[in-house]
PDB file of C-alpha atoms in Angstrom:
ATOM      1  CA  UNK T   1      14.710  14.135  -7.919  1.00 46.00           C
ATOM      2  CA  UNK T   2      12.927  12.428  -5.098  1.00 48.00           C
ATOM      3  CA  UNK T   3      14.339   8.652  -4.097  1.00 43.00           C
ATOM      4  CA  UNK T   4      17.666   9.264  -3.551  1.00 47.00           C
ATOM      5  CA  UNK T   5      18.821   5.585  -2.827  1.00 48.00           C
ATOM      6  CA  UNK T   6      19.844   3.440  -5.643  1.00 57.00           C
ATOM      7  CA  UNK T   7      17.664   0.598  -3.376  1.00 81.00           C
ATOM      8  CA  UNK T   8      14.416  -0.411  -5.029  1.00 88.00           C
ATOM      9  CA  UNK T   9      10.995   1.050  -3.564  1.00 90.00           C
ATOM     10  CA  UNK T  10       9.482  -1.540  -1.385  1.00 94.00           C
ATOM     11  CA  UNK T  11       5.930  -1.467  -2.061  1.00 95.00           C
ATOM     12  CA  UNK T  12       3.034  -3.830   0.028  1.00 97.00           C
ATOM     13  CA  UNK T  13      -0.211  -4.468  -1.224  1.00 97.00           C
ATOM     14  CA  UNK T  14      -2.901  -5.023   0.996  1.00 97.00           C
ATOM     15  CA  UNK T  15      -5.780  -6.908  -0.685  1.00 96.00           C
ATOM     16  CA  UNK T  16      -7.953 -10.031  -0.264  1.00 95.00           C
ATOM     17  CA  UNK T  17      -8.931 -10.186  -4.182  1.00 93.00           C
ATOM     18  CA  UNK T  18      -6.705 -12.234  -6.359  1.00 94.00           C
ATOM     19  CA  UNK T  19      -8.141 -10.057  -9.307  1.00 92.00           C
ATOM     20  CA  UNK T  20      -7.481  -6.770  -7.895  1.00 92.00           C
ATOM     21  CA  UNK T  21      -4.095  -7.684  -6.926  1.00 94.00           C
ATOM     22  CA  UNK T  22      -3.237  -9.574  -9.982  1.00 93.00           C
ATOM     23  CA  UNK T  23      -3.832  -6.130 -11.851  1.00 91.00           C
ATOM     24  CA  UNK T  24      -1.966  -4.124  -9.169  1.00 92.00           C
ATOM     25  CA  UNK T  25       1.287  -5.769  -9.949  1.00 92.00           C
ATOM     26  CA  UNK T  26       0.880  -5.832 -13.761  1.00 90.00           C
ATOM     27  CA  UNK T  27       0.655  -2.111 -13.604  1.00 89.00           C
ATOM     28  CA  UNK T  28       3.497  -1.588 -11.281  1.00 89.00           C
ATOM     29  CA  UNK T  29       5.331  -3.945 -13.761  1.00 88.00           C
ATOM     30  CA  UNK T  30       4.620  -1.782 -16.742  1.00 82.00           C
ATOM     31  CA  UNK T  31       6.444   1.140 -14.875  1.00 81.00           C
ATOM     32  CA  UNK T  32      10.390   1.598 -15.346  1.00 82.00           C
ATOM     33  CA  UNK T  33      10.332   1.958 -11.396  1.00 84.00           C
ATOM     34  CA  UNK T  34      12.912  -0.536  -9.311  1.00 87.00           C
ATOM     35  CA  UNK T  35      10.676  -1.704  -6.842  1.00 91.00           C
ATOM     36  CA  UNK T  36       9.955  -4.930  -5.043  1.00 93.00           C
ATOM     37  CA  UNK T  37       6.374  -6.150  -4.355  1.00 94.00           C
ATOM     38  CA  UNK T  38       5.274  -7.877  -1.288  1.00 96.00           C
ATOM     39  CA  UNK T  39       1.507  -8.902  -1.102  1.00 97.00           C
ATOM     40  CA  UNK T  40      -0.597  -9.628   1.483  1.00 97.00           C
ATOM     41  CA  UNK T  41      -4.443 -11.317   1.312  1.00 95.00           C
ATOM     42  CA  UNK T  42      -5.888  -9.317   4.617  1.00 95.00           C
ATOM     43  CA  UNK T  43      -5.410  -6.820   6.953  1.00 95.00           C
ATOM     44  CA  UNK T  44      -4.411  -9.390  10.345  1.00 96.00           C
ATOM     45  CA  UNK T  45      -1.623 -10.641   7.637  1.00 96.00           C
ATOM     46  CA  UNK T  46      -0.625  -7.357   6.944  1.00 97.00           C
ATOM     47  CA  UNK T  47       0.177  -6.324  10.133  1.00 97.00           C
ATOM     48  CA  UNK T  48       1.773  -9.838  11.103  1.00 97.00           C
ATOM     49  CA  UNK T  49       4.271  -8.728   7.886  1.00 97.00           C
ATOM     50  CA  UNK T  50       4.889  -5.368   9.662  1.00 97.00           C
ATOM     51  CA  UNK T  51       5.480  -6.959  12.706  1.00 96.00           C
ATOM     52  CA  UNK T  52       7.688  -9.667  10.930  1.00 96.00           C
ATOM     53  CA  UNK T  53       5.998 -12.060  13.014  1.00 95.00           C
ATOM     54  CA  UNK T  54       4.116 -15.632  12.052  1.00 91.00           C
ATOM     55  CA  UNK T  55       5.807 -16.497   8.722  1.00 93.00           C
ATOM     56  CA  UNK T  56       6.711 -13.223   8.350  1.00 94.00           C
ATOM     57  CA  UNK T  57       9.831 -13.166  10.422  1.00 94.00           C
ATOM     58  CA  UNK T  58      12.033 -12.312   7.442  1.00 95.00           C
ATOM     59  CA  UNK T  59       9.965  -9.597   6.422  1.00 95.00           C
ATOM     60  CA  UNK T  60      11.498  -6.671   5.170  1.00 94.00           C
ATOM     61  CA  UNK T  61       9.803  -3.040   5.835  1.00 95.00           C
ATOM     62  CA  UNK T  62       7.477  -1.358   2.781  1.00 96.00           C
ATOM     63  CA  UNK T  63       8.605   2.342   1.639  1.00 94.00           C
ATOM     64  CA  UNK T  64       4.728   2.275   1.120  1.00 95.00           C
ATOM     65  CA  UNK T  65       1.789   0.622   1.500  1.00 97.00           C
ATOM     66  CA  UNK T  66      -1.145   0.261  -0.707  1.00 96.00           C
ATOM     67  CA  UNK T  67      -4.458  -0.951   1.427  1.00 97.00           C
ATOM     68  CA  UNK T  68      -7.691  -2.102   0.444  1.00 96.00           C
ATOM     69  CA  UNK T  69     -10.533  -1.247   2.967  1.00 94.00           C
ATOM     70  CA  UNK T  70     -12.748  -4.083   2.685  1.00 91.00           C
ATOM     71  CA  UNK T  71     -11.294  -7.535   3.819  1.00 92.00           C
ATOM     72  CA  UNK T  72     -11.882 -10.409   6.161  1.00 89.00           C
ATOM     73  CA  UNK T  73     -10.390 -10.699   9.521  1.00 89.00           C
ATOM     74  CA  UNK T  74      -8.935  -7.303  10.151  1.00 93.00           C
ATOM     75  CA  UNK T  75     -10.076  -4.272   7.607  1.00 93.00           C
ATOM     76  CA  UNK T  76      -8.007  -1.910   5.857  1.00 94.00           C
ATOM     77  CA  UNK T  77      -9.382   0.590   8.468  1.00 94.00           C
ATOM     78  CA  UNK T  78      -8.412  -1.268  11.741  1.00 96.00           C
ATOM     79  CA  UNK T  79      -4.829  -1.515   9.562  1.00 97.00           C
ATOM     80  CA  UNK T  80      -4.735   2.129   9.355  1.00 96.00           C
ATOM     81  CA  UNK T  81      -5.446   2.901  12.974  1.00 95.00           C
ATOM     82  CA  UNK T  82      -2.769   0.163  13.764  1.00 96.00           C
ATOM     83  CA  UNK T  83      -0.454   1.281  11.605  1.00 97.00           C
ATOM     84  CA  UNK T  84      -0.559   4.954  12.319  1.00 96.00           C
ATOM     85  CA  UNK T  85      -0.830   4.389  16.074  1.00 95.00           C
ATOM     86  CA  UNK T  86       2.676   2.665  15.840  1.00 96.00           C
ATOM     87  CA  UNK T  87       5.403   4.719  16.736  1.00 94.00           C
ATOM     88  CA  UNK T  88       8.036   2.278  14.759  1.00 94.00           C
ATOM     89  CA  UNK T  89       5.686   2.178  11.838  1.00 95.00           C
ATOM     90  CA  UNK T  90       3.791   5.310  11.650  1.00 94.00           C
ATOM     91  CA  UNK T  91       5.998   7.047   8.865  1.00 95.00           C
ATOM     92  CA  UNK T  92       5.190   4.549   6.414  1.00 96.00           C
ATOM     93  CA  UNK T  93       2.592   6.022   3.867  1.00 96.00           C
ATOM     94  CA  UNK T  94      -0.538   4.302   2.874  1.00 96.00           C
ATOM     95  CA  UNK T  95      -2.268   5.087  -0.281  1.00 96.00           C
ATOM     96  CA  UNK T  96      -5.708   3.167   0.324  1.00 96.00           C
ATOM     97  CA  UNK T  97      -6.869   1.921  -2.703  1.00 94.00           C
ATOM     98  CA  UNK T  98     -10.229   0.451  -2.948  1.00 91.00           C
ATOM     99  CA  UNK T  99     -13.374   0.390  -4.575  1.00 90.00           C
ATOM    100  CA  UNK T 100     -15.381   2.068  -2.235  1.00 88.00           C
ATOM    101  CA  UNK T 101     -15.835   6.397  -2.761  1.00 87.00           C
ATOM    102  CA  UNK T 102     -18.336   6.477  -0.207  1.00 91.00           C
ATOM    103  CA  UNK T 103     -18.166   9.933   1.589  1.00 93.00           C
ATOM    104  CA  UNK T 104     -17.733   8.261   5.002  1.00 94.00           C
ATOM    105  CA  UNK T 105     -15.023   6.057   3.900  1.00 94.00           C
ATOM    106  CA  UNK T 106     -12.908   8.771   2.525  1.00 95.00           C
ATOM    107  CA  UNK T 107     -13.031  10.826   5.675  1.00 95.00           C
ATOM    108  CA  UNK T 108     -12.625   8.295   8.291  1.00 95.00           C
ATOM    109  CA  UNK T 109      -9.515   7.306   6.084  1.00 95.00           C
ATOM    110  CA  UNK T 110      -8.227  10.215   6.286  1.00 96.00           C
ATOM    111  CA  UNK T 111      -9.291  11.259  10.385  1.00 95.00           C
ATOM    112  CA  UNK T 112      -7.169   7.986  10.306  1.00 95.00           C
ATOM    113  CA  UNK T 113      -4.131   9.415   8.695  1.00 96.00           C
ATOM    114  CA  UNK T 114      -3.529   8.211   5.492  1.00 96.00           C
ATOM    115  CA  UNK T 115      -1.434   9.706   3.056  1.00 95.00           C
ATOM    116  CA  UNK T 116      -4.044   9.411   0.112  1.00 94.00           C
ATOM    117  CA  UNK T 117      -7.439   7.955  -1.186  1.00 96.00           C
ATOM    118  CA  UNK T 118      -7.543   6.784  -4.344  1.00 93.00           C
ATOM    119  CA  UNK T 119     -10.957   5.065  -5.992  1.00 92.00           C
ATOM    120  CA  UNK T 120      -9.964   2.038  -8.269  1.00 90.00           C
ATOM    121  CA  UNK T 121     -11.409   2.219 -11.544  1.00 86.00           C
ATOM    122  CA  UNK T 122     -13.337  -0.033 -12.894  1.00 85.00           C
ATOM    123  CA  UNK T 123     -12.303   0.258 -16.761  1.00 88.00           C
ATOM    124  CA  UNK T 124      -8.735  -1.439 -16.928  1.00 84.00           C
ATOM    125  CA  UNK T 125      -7.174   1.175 -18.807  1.00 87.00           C
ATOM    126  CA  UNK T 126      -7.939   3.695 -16.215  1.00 91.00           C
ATOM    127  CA  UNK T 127      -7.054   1.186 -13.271  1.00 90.00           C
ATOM    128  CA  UNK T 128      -3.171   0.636 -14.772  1.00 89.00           C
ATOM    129  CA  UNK T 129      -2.898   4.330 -15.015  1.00 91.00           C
ATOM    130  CA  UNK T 130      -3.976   4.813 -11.619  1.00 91.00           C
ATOM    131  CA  UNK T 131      -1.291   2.290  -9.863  1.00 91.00           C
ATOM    132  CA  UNK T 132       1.554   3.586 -12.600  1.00 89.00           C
ATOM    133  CA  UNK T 133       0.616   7.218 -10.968  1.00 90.00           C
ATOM    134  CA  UNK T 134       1.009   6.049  -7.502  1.00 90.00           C
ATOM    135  CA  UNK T 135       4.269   4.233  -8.336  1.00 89.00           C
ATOM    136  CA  UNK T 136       5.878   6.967 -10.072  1.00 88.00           C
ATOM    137  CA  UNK T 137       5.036   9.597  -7.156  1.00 90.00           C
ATOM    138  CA  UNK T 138       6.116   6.883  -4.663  1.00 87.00           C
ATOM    139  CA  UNK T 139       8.958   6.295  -6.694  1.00 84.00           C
ATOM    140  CA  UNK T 140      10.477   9.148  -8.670  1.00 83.00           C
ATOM    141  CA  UNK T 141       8.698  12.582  -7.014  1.00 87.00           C
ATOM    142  CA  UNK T 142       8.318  12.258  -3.258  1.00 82.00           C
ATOM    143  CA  UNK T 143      11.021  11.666  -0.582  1.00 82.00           C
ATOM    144  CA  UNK T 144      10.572   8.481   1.609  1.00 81.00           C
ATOM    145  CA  UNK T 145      11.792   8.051   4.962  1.00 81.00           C
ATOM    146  CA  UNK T 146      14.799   6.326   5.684  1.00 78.00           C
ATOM    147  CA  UNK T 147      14.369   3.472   8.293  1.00 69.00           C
ATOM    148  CA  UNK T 148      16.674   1.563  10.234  1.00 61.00           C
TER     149      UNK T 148
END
């Protein structure tokens, strides 16, 4: 059911707080899901990554994406509207994940086409389930696209 391809999910994580993404891989470690985790600390990085430019050059492309909003340099907003507006990198999904449920940030995430909006947690229990949610969707249930 779902992933087809014996390859691991490739996910990126798009988040300028050591904490946050510190907690983000532990979950995705406690999941039986083959995947391989590429971080990034900010939105201008992330794009550099998906661009395989800067250090980046041997960058390989995420299956999916998971995107804080708020960080320095380039948000996770400007990231979406990148992102989607690229016609080589528009089929990647993006779950954001942030801390933020305002109203306004939910809908201008989604006028900005991401796949899904998901609030982290703030109790630890409830933030691993979360991320092991998103990784077994992303990695047992749905269908990716296949990319060059």
């Amino acid at each position: 059911m779902g992933q087809t391809s014996p390859s691991p999910v490739r996910i990126l994580v798009v988040d300028d707080d050591p904490g946050d993404v510190l907690m983000i891989e532990e979950a995705l470690a406690d999941s039986d899901v083959d995947k391989v985790i590429d971080v990034v600390a900010d939105g201008q990085e992330a794009m550099e990554f998906l661009r395989r430019e800067g250090r980046h050059t041997e960058a390989q492309r995420p299956d999916v994406i998971l995107l804080d909003l708020n960080m320095p340099r380039m948000d996770g907003r400007q990231v979406l509207g990148e992102v989607k507006g690229d016609e080589s990198l528009r089929t990647i999904p993006i779950v954001v994940l942030t801390t933020s449920n305002a109203d306004t940030d939910v809908v201008s995430s989604y006028t900005l086409q991401a796949n899904a909006y998901v609030t982290k947690p703030i109790d630890l229990d409830d933030f691993n389930d979360v991320v092991r949610r998103i990784d077994e969707f992303f990695g047992r249930v749905v269908v990716l696209p296949k990319h060059p």
